[in-house]
CSV table of C-alpha atoms in Angstrom, one decimal:
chain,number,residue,atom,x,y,z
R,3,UNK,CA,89.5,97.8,54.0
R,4,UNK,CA,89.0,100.4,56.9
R,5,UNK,CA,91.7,102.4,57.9
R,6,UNK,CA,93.6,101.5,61.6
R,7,UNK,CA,92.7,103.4,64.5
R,8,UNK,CA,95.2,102.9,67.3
R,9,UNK,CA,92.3,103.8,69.7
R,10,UNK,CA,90.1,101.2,68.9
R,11,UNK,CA,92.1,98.3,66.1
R,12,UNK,CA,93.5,95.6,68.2
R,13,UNK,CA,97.3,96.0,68.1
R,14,UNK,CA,100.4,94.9,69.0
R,15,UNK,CA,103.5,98.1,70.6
R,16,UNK,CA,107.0,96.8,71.1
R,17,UNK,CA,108.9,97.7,74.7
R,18,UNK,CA,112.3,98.4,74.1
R,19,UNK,CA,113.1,97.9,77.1
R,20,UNK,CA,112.9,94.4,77.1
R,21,UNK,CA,112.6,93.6,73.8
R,22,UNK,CA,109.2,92.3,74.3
R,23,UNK,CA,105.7,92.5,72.7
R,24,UNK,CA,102.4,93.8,74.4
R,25,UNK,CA,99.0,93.1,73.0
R,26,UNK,CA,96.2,96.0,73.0
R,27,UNK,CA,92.6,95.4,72.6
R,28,UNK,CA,90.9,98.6,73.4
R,29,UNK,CA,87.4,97.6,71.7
R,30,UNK,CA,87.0,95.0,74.8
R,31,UNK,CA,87.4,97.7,77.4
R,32,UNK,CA,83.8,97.9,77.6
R,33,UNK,CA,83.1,94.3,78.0
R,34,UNK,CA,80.4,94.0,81.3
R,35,UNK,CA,83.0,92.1,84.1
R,36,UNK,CA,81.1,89.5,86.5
R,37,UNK,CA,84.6,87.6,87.5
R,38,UNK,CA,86.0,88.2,90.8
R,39,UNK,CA,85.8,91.2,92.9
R,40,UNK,CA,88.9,92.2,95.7
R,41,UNK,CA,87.4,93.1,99.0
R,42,UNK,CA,88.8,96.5,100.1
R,43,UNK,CA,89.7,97.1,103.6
R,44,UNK,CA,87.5,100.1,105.1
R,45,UNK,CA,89.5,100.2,108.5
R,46,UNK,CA,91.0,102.9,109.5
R,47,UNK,CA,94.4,101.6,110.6
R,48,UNK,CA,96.0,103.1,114.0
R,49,UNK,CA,98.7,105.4,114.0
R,50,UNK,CA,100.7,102.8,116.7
R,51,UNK,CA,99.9,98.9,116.3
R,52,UNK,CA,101.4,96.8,119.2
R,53,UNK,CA,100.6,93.5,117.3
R,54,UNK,CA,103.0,95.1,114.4
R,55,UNK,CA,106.1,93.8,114.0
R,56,UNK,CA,107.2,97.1,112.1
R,57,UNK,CA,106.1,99.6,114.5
R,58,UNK,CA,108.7,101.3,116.8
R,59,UNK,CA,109.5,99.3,120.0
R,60,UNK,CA,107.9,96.3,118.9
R,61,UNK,CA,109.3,92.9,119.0
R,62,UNK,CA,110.1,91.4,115.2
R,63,UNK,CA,109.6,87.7,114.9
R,64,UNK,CA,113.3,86.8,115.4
R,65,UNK,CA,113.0,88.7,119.1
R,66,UNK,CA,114.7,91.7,117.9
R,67,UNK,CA,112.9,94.9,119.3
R,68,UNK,CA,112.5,97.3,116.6
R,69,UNK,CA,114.2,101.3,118.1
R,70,UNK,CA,112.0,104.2,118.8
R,71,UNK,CA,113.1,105.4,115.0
R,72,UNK,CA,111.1,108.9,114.0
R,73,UNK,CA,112.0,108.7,110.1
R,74,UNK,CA,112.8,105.5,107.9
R,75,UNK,CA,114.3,102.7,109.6
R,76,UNK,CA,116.4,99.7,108.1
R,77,UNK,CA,117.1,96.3,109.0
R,78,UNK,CA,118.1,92.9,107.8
R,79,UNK,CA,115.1,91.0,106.6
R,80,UNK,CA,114.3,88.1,109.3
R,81,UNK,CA,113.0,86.0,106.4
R,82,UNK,CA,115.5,86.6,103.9
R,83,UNK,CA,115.3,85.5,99.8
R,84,UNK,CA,119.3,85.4,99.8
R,85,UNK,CA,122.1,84.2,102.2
R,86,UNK,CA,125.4,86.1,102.8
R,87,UNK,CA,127.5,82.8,103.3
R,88,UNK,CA,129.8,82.2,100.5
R,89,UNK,CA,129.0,78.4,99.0
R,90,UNK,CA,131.4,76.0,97.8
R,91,UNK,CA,130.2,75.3,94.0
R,92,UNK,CA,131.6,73.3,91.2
R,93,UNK,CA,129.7,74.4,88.1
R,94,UNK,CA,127.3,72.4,85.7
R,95,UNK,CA,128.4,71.2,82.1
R,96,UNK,CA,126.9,74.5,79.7
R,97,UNK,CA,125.0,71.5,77.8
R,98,UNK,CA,122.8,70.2,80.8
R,99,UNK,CA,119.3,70.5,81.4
R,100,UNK,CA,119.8,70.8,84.9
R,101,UNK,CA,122.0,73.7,85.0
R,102,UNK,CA,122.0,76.0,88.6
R,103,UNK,CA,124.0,77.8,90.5
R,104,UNK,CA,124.4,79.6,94.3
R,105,UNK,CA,123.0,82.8,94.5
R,106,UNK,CA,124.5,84.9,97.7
R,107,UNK,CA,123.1,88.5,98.4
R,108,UNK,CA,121.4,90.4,101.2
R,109,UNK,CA,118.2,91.0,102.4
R,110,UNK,CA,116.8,94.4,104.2
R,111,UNK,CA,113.6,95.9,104.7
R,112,UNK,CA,112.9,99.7,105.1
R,113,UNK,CA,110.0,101.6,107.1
R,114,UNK,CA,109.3,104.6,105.5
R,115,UNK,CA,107.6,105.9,108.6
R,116,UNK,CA,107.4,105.2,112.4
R,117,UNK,CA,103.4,105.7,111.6
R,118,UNK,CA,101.9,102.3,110.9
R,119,UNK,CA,98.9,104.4,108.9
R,120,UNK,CA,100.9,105.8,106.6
R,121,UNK,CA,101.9,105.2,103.3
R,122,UNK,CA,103.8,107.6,100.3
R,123,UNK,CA,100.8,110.3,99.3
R,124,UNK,CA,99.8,111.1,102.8
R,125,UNK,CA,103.8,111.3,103.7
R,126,UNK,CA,105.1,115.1,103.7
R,127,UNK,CA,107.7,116.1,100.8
R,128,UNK,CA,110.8,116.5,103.5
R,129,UNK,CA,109.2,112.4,104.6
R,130,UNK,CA,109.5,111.2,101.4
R,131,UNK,CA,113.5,112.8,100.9
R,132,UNK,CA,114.2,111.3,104.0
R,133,UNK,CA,113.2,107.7,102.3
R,134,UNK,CA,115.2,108.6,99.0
R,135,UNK,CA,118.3,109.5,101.2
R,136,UNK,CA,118.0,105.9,103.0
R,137,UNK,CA,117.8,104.6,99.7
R,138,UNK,CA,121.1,106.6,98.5
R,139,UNK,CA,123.1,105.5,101.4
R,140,UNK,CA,121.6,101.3,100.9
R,141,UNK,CA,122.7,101.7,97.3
R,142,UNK,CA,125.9,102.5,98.4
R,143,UNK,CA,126.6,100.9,101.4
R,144,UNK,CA,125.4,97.6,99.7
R,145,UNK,CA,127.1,98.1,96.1
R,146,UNK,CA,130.2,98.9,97.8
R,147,UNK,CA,130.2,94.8,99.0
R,148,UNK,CA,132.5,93.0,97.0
R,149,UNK,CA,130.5,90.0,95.7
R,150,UNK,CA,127.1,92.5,95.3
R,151,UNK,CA,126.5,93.5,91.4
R,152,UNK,CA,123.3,94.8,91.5
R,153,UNK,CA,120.9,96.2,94.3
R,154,UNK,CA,117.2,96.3,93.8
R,155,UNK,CA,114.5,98.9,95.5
R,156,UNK,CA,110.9,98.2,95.7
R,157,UNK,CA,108.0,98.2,97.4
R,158,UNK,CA,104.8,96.3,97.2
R,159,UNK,CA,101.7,97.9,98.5
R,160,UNK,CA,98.0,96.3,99.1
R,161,UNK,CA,97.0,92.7,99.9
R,162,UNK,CA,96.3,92.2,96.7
R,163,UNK,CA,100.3,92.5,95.5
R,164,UNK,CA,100.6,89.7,98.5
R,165,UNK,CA,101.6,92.2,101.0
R,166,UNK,CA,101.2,91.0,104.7
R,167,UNK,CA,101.9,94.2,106.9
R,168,UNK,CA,100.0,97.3,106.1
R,169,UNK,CA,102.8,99.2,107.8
R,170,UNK,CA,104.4,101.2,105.1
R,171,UNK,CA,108.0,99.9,103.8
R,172,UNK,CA,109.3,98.9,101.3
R,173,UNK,CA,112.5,96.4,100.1
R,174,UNK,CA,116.0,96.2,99.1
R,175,UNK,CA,117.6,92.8,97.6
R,176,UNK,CA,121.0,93.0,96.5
R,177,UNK,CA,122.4,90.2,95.3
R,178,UNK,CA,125.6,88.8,92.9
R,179,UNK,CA,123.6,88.3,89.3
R,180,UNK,CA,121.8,90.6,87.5
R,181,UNK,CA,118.4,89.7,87.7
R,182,UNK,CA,116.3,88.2,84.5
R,183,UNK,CA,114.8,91.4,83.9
R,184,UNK,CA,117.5,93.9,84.9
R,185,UNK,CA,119.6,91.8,82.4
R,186,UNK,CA,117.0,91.9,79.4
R,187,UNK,CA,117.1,96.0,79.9
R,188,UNK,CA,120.7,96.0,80.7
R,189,UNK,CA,121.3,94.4,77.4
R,190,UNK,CA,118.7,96.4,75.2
R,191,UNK,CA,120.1,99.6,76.7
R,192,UNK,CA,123.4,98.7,75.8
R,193,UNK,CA,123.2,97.6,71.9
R,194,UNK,CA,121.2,101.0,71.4
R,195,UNK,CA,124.1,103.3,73.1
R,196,UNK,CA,126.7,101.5,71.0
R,197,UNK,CA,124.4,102.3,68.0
R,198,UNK,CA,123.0,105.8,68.7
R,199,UNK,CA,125.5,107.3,71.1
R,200,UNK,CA,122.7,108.4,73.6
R,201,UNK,CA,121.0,106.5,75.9
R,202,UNK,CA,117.2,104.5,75.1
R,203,UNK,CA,115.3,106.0,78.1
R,204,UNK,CA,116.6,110.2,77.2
R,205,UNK,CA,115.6,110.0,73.7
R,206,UNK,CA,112.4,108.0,74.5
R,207,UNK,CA,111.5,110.9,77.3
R,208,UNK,CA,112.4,113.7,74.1
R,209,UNK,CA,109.7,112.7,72.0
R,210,UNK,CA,107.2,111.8,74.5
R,211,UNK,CA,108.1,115.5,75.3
R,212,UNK,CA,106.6,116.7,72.6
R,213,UNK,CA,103.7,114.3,71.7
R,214,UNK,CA,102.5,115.1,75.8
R,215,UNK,CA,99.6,112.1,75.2
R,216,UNK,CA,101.2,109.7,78.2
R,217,UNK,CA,102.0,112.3,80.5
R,218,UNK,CA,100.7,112.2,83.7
R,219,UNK,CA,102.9,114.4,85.9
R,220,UNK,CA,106.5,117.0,85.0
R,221,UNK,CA,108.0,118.9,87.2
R,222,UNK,CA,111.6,120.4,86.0
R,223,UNK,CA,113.7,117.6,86.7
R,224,UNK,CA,111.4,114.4,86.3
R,225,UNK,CA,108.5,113.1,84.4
R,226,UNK,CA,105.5,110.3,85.0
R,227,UNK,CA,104.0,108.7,82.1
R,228,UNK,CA,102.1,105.9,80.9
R,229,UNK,CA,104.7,103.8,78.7
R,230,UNK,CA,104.1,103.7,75.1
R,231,UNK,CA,104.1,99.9,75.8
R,232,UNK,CA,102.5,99.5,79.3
R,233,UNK,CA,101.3,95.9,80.1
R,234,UNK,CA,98.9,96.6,83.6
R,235,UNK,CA,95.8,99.1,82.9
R,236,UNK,CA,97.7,102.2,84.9
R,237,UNK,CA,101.0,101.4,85.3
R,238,UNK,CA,103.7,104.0,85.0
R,239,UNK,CA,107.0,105.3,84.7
R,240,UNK,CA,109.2,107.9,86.4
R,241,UNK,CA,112.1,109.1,84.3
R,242,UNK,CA,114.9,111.6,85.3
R,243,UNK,CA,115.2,114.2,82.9
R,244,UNK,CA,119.2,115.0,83.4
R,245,UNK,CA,121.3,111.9,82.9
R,246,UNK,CA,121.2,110.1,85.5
R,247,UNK,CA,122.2,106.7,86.0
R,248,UNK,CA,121.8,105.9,89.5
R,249,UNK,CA,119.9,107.6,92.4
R,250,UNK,CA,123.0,108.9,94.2
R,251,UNK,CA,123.5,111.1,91.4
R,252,UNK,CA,120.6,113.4,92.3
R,253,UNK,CA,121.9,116.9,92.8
R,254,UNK,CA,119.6,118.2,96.2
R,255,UNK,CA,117.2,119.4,93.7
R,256,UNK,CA,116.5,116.2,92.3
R,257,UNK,CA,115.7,114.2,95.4
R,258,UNK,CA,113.1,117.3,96.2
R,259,UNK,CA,111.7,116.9,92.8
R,260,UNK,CA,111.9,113.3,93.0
R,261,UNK,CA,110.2,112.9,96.3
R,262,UNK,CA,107.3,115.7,95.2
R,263,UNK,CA,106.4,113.5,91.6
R,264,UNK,CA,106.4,110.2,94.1
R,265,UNK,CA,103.8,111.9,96.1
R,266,UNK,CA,102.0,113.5,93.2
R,267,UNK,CA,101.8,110.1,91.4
R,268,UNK,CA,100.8,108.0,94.3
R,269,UNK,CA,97.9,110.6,95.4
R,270,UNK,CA,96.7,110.5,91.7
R,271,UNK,CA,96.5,106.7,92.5
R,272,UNK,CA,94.5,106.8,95.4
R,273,UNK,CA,92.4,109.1,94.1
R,274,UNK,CA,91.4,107.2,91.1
R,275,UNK,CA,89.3,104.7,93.0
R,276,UNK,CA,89.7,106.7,96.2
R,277,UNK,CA,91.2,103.7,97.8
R,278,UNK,CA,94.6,103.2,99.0
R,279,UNK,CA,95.7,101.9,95.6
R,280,UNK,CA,97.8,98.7,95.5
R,281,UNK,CA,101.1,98.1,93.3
R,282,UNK,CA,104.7,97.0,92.9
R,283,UNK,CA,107.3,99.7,92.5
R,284,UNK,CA,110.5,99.4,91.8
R,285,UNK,CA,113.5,101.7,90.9
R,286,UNK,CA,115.9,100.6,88.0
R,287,UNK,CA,119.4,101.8,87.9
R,288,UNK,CA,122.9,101.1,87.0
R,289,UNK,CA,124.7,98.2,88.2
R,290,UNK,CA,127.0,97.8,91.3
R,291,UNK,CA,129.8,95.8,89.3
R,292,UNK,CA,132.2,98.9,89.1
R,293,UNK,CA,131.9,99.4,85.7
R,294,UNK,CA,131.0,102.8,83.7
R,295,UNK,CA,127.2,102.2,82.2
R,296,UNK,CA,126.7,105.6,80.6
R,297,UNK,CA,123.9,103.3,78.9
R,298,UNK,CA,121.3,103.5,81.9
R,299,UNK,CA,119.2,106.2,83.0
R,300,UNK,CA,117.9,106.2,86.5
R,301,UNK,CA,113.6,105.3,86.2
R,302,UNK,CA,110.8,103.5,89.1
R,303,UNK,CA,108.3,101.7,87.7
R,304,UNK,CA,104.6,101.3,89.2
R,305,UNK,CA,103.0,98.0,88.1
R,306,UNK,CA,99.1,98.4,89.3
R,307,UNK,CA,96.7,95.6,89.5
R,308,UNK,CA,93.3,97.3,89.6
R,309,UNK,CA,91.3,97.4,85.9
R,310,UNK,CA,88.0,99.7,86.4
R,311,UNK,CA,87.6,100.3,90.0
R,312,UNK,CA,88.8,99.1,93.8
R,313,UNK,CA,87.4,95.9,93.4
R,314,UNK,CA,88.2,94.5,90.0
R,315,UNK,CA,92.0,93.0,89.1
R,316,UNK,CA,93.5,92.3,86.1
R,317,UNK,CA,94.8,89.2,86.0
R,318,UNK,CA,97.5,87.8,84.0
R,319,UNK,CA,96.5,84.4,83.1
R,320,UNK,CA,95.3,82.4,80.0
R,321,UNK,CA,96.7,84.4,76.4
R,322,UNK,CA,99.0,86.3,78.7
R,323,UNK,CA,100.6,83.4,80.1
R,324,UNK,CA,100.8,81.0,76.9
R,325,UNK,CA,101.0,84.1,74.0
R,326,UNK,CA,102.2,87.5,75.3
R,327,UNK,CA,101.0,90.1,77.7
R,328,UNK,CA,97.7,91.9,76.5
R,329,UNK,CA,95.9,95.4,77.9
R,330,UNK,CA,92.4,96.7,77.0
R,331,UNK,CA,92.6,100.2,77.8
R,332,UNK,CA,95.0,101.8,76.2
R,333,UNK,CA,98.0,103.7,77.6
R,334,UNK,CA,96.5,107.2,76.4
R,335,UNK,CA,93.3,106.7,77.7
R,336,UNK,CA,94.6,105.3,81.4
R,337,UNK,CA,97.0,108.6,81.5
R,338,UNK,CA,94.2,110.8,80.5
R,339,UNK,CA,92.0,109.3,83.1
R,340,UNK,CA,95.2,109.8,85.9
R,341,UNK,CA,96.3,113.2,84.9
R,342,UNK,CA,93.0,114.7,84.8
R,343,UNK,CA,92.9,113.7,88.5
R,344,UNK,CA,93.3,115.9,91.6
R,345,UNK,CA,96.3,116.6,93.3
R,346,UNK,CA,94.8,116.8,96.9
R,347,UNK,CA,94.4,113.4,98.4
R,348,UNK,CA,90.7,112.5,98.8
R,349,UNK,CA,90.8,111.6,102.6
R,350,UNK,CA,91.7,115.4,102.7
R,351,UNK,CA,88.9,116.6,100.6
R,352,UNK,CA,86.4,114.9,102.7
């Protein structure tokens, strides 16, 4: 019986996070790949777009015209996911099949930038703190609202992730329910505070610390790694290194660090394929239902699509969708490959 070598045995790594289970298979990394290929844009967009409903001065699609802004701008989404009006509701029997219930919450969209060609590595530092502060003050603003328990950031970036403006912005949906996944984390966070006294995310960050194989960026207040138990090829994690639990916590400090390791991450991205490199982001934080949760610490995720270059996806489909999620190269390899990258953006080098 051979001995198992992480690096090449198929294997299974548990996410604490969500109490989930993730499938590696690094001995078909090297498979040849003839599925489909993504086409990659090779425009080079304009710095103004008059057909853009997110440039400054434009008309959006309700007839609202868009202000000259010069730094991130925010607004309520014309096509919103959630409704502000309160519903009249009854309630299902807990035993039904058919069990629903209203959902009420607000919808915005942020620019990051007035410049439609844009997006976060090519933004300066001070750019990128500008975006962070917008995002301090919608957190607030929005978890002050009575009924609001929980506001989500994210972004999604490329066609690929479905994203129909190249304009560079990003979303916030705040709404009355914990989301599925927030609630999974929410819950796994809590059951290991009561039983260690610290909280998951800290004493994860400690030891990966010290082992330094998933690291792909540190600076002295945050960290970028390559989860132990990462699903997509390079997706990572940012994680505060001070206890934080929510983003308007940062000290000034922090939202400079913060805002350099976002740039520093994203240029690494782009520089892997040299393409503007697509993904969903999103930042996780403590709830706004005015209770203490000393249990969360403030981290973004980055879920990429690409597998080995611009063109090729991975797909979720098949085992992943019927068994569990599953990954072929493995975490170590795909933050080797990202921290041994430059941190000059290639559109600069050439």
């Amino acid at each position: 019986m051979k001995n198992f070598d992480i690096n090449e045995d198929p294997h299974r790594r548990y996410n604490p996070l969500i109490n989930e289970w993730v499938l590696v298979s690094p001995h078909r990394a090297k498979r040849p790949w003839q599925g489909q290929n993504e086409t990659v844009s090779s425009n080079s967009l304009p710095e103004y777009d008059t057909s853009c409903y997110l440039c400054p001065g434009n008309v959006r699609a309700n007839g609202m015209e868009n202000p000259a802004y010069e730094n991130s701008f925010v607004f309520e989404n014309d096509f919103a996911a959630l409704k502000q009006e309160e519903i009249a509701f009854e309630g299902n029997k807990e035993e039904s099949f058919f069990r629903a219930q209203p959902e009420r919450g607000i919808s915005r969209v942020v620019c990051f930038s007035p410049k439609h060609n844009l997006t976060l590595p090519e933004m300066s530092v001070n750019a990128i703190e500008d975006i962070i502060s917008t995002w301090q003050k919608e957190y607030t603003n929005l978890g002050s609202v009575d009924y609001i328990n929980h506001v989500q950031i994210f972004e999604n970036k490329g066609s690929v992730m479905g994203c129909s403006n190249p304009h560079p912005h990003g979303q916030i949906w705040a709404q009355s329910s914990l989301p599925t996944e927030v609630e999974k984390t929410q819950n796994n966070l809590k059951t290991y505070f009561n039983k260690h006294g610290s909280t998951l995310l800290l004493d994860y960050l400690q030891e990966e610390l010290k082992l330094k194989e998933r690291i792909v960026v540190e600076n002295d207040h945050f960290v970028a790694l390559v989860p132990f138990w990462a699903i997509w090829p390079f997706e990572t994690m940012i994680i505060g290194k001070r206890h934080v639990t929510k983003i308007t916590d940062f000290t000034p400090a922090e939202s400079t660090a913060f805002a350099t390791i976002l740039k520093q991450l994203t240029i690494k991205y782009d520089n892997l394929f040299e393409t503007s490199f697509p993904y969903s982001s999103g930042i996780h934080q403590a709830p706004t239902d005015g209770e203490a949760h000393p249990e969360w610490q403030f981290h973004m995720h980055f879920y990429p699509p690409l597998l080995r270059s611009a063109t090729v996806k991975k797909f979720m489909v098949g085992y992943e969708m019927m068994g569990e999620s599953q990954r072929d190269i493995t975490p170590e390899k795909s933050a080797e490959m990202l921290r041994n990258l430059s941190d000059v953006h290639y559109k600069q080098k050439a």
